[in-house]
Backbone as CSV, one residue per row, in Angstrom:
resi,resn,N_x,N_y,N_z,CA_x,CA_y,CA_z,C_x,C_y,C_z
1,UNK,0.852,-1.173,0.000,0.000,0.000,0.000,0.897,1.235,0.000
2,UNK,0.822,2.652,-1.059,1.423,3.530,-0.923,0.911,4.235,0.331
3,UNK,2.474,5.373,0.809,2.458,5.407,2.043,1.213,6.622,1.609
4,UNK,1.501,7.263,0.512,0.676,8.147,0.186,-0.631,8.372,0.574
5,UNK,-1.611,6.617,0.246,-2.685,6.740,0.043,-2.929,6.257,1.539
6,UNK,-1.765,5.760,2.657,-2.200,5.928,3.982,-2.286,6.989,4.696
7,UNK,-1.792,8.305,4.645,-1.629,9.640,4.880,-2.754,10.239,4.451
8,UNK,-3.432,10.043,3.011,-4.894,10.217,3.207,-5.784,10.206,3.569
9,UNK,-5.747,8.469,3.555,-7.090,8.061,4.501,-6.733,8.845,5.862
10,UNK,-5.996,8.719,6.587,-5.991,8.897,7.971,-6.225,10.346,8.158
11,UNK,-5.869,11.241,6.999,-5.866,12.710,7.104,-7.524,13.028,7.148
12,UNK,-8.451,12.294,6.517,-9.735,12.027,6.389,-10.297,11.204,8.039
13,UNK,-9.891,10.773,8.744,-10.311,10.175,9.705,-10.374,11.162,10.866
14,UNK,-9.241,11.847,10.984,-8.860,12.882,11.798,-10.192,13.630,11.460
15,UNK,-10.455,13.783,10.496,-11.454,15.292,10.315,-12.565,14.798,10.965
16,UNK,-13.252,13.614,11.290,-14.826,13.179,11.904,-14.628,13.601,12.881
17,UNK,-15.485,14.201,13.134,-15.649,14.870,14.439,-16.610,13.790,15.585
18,UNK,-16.397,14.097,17.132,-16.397,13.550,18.284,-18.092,12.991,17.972
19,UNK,-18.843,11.642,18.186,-20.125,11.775,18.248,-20.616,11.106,16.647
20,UNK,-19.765,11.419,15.759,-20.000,10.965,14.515,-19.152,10.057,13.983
21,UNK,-19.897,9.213,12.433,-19.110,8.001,12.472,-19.261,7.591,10.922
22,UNK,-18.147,7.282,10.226,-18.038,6.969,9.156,-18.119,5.785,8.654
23,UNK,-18.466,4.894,7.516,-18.176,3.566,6.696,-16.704,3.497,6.207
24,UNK,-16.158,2.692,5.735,-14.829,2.242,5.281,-15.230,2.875,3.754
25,UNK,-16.325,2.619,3.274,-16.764,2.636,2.071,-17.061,4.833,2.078
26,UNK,-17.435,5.055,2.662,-17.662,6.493,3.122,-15.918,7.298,2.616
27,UNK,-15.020,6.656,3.392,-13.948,7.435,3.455,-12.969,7.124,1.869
28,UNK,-13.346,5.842,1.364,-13.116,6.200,-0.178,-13.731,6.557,-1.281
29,UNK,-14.792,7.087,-0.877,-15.491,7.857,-1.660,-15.404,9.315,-1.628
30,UNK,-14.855,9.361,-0.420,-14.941,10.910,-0.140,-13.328,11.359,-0.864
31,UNK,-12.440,10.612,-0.834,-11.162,10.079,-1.535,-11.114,10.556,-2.499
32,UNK,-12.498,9.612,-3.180,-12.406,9.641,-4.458,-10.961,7.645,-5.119
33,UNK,-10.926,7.539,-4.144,-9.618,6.822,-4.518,-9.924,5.095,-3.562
34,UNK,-9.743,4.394,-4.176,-9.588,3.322,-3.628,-11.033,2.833,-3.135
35,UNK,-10.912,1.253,-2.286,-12.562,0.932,-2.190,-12.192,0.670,-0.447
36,UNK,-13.326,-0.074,-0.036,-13.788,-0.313,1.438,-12.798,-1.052,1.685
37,UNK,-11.828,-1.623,0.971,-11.152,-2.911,1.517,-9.590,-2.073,2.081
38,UNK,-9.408,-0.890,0.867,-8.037,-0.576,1.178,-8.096,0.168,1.972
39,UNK,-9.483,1.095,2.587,-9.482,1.963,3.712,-9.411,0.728,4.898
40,UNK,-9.901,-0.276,5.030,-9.876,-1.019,6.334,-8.604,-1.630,6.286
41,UNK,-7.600,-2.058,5.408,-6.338,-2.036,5.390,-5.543,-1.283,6.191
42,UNK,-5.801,-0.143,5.557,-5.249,1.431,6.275,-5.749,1.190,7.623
43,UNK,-6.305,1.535,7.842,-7.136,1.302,9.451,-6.806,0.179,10.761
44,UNK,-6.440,-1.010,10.004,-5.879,-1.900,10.808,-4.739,-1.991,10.768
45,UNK,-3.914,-1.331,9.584,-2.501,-1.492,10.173,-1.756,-0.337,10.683
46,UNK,-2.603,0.669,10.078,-1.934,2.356,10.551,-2.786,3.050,11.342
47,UNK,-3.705,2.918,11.615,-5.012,3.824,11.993,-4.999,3.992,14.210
48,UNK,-3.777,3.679,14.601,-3.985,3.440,15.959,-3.691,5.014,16.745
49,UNK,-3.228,5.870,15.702,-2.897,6.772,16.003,-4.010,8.164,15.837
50,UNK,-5.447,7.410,14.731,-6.245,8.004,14.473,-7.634,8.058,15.146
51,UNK,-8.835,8.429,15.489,-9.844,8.201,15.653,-10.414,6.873,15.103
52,UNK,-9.881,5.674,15.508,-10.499,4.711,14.454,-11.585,4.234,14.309
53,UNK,-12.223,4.296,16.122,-13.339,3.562,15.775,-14.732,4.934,15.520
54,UNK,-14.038,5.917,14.495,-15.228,5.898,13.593,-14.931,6.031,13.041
55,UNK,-14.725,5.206,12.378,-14.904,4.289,11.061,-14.708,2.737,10.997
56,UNK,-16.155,2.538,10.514,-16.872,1.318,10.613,-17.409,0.251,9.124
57,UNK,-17.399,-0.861,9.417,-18.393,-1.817,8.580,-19.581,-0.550,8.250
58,UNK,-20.387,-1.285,6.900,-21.586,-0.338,6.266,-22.541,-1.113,7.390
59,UNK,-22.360,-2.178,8.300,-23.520,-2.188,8.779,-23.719,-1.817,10.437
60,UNK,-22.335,-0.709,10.906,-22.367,0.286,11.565,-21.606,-0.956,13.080
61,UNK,-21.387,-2.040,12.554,-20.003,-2.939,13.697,-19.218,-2.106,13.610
62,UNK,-18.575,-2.178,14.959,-17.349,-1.633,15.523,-15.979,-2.434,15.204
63,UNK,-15.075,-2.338,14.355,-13.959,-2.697,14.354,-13.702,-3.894,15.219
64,UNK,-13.986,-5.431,14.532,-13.884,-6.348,15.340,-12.398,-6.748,16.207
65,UNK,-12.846,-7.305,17.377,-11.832,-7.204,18.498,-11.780,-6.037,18.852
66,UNK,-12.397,-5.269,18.697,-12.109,-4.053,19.679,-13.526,-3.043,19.777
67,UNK,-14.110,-3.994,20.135,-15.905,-3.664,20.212,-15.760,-3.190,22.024
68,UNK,-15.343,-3.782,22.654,-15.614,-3.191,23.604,-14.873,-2.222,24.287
69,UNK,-13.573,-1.837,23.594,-13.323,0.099,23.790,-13.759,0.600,23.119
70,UNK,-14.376,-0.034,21.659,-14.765,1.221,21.155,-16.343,1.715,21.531
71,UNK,-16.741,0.577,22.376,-18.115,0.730,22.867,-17.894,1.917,24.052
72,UNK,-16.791,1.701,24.805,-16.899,3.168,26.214,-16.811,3.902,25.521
73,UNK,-15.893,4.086,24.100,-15.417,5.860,23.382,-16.735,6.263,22.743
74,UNK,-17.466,5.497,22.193,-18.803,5.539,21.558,-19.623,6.009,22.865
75,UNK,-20.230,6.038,23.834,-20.508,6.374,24.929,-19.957,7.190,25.339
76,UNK,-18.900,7.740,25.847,-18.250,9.068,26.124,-18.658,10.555,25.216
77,UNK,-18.482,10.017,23.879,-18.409,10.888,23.093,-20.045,10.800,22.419
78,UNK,-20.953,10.586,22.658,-22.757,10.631,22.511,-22.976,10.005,21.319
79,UNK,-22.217,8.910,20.749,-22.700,8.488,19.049,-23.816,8.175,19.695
80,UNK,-24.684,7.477,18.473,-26.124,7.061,18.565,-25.865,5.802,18.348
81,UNK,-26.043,4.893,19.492,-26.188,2.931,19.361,-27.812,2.681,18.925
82,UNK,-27.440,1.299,18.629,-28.863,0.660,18.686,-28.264,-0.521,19.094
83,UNK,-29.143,-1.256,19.612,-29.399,-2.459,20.523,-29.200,-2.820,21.547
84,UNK,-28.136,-3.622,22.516,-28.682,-3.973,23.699,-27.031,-4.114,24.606
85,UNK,-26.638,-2.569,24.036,-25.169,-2.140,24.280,-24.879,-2.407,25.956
86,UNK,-26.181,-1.886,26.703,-26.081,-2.156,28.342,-25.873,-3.458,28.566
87,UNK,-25.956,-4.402,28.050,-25.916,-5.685,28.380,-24.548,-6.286,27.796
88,UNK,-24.483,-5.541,26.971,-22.837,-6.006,26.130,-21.864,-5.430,27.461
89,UNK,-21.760,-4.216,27.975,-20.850,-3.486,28.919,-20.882,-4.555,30.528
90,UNK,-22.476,-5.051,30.730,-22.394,-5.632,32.233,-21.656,-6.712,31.659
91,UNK,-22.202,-7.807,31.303,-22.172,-9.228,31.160,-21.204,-9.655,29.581
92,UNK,-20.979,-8.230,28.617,-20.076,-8.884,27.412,-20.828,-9.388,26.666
93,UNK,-22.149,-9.858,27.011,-23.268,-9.951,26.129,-24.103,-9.218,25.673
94,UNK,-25.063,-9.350,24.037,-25.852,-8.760,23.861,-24.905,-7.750,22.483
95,UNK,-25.931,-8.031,21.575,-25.714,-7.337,19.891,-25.630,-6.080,19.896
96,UNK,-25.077,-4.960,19.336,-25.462,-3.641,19.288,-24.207,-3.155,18.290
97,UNK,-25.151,-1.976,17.873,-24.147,-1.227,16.503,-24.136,-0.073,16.968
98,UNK,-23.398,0.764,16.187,-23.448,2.205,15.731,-24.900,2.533,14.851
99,UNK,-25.747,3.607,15.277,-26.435,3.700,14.688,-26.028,4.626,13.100
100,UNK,-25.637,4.072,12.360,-25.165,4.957,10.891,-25.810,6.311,10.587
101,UNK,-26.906,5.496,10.572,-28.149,6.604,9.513,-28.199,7.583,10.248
102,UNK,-27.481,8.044,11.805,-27.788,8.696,12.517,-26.511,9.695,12.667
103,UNK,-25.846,8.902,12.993,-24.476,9.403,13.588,-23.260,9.304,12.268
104,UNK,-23.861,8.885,10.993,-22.987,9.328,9.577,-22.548,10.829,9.955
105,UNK,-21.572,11.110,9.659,-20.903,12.476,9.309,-21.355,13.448,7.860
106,UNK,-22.297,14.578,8.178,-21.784,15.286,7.438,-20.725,16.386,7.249
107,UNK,-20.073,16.164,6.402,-19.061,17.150,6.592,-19.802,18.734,6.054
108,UNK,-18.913,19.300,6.960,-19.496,21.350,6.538,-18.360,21.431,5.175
109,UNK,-19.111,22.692,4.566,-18.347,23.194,3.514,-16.877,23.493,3.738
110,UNK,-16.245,23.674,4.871,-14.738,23.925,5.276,-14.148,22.346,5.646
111,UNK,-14.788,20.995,5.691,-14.361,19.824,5.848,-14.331,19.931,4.348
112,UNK,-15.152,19.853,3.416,-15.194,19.372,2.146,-14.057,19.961,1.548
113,UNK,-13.482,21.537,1.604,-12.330,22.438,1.497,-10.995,21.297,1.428
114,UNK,-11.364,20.748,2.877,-10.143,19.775,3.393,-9.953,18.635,2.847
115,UNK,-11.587,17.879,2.508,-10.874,16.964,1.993,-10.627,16.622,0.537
116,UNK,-11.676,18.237,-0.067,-10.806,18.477,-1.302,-8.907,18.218,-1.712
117,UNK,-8.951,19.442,-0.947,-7.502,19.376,-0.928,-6.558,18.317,-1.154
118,UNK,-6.808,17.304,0.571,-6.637,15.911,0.947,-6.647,15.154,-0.743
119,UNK,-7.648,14.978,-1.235,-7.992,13.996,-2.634,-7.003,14.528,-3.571
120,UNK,-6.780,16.044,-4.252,-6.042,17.077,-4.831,-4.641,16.044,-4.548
121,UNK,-3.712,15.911,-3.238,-2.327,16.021,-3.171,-2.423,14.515,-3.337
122,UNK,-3.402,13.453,-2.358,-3.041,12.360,-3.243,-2.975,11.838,-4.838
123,UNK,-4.175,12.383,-5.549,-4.124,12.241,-6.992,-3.159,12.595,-7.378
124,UNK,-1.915,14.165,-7.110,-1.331,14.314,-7.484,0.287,13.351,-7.158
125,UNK,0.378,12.758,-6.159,0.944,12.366,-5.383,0.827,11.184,-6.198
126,UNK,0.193,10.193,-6.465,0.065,9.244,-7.094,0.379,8.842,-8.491
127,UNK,0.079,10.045,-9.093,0.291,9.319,-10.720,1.302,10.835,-11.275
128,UNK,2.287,11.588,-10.092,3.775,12.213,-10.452,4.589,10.833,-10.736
129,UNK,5.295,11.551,-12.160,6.054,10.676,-13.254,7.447,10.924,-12.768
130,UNK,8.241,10.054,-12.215,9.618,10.155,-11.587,10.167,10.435,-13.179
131,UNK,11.400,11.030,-12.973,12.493,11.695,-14.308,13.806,11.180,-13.707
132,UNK,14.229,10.635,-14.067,15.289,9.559,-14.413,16.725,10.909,-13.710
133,UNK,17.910,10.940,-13.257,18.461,12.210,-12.761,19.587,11.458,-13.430
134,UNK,19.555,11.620,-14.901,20.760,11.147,-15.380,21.808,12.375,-16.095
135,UNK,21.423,14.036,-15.831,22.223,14.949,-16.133,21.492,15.171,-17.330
136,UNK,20.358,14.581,-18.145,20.018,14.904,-19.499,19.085,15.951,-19.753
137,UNK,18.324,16.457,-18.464,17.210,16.774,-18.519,17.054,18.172,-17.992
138,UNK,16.680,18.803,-18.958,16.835,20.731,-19.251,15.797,21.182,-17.904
């Protein structure tokens, strides 16, 4: 994976704000670049330094194996759950998601600025044509 297109995603993760919560599929679209698989790539091998757990499965799971910190940070910070999260926290039992449809991120016109930009330096970043430094070249 270019380091490039990990510096993206994550530059995009940073921007969700506290309470809100993104898809894998969300953050390469917003890209513009790559699909759900290479953002959760990014995410599990670089993402520890980022807000990770929001960003989620499309069906609003928490980053498996790590459902239950990301269940207190999800709680701290007011996302919207559905299901039977109190029972997951006493006993470790009991189903519950992120509610998506709720707690999706929209970004404001000064996020979109950003992650304009963000999309801008990777595209450019990506398909710059290295020039050979053999003394030939005016």
């Amino acid at each position: 994976m270019r380091n490039e297109y990990v510096q993206a995603v994550l530059a995009v993760v940073r921007l969700v704000p506290a309470g809100s919560a993104v898809s894998y599929g969300d953050v390469s679209e917003l890209l513009g670049s790559g699909g759900p698989r290479q953002v959760g790539y990014v995410m599990s091998h670089h993402g520890g330094g980022v807000p990770w757990w929001r960003v989620l499965k499309a069906s609003g799971h928490a980053p498996e194996g790590h459902e239950a910190e990301a269940l207190l940070l999800y709680l701290e910070e007011g996302t919207p759950l559905l299901g039977a999260y109190s029972s997951y926290l006493g006993a470790g039992e009991g189903r519950w998601r992120v509610d998506l449809g709720t707690a999706r991120w929209a970004p404001t016109d000064s996020d979109f600025d950003s992650i304009d930009a963000i999309a801008e330096d990777l595209e450019r970043r990506l398909h710059r044509l290295s020039v050979a430094d053999d003394g030939m070249n005016l």
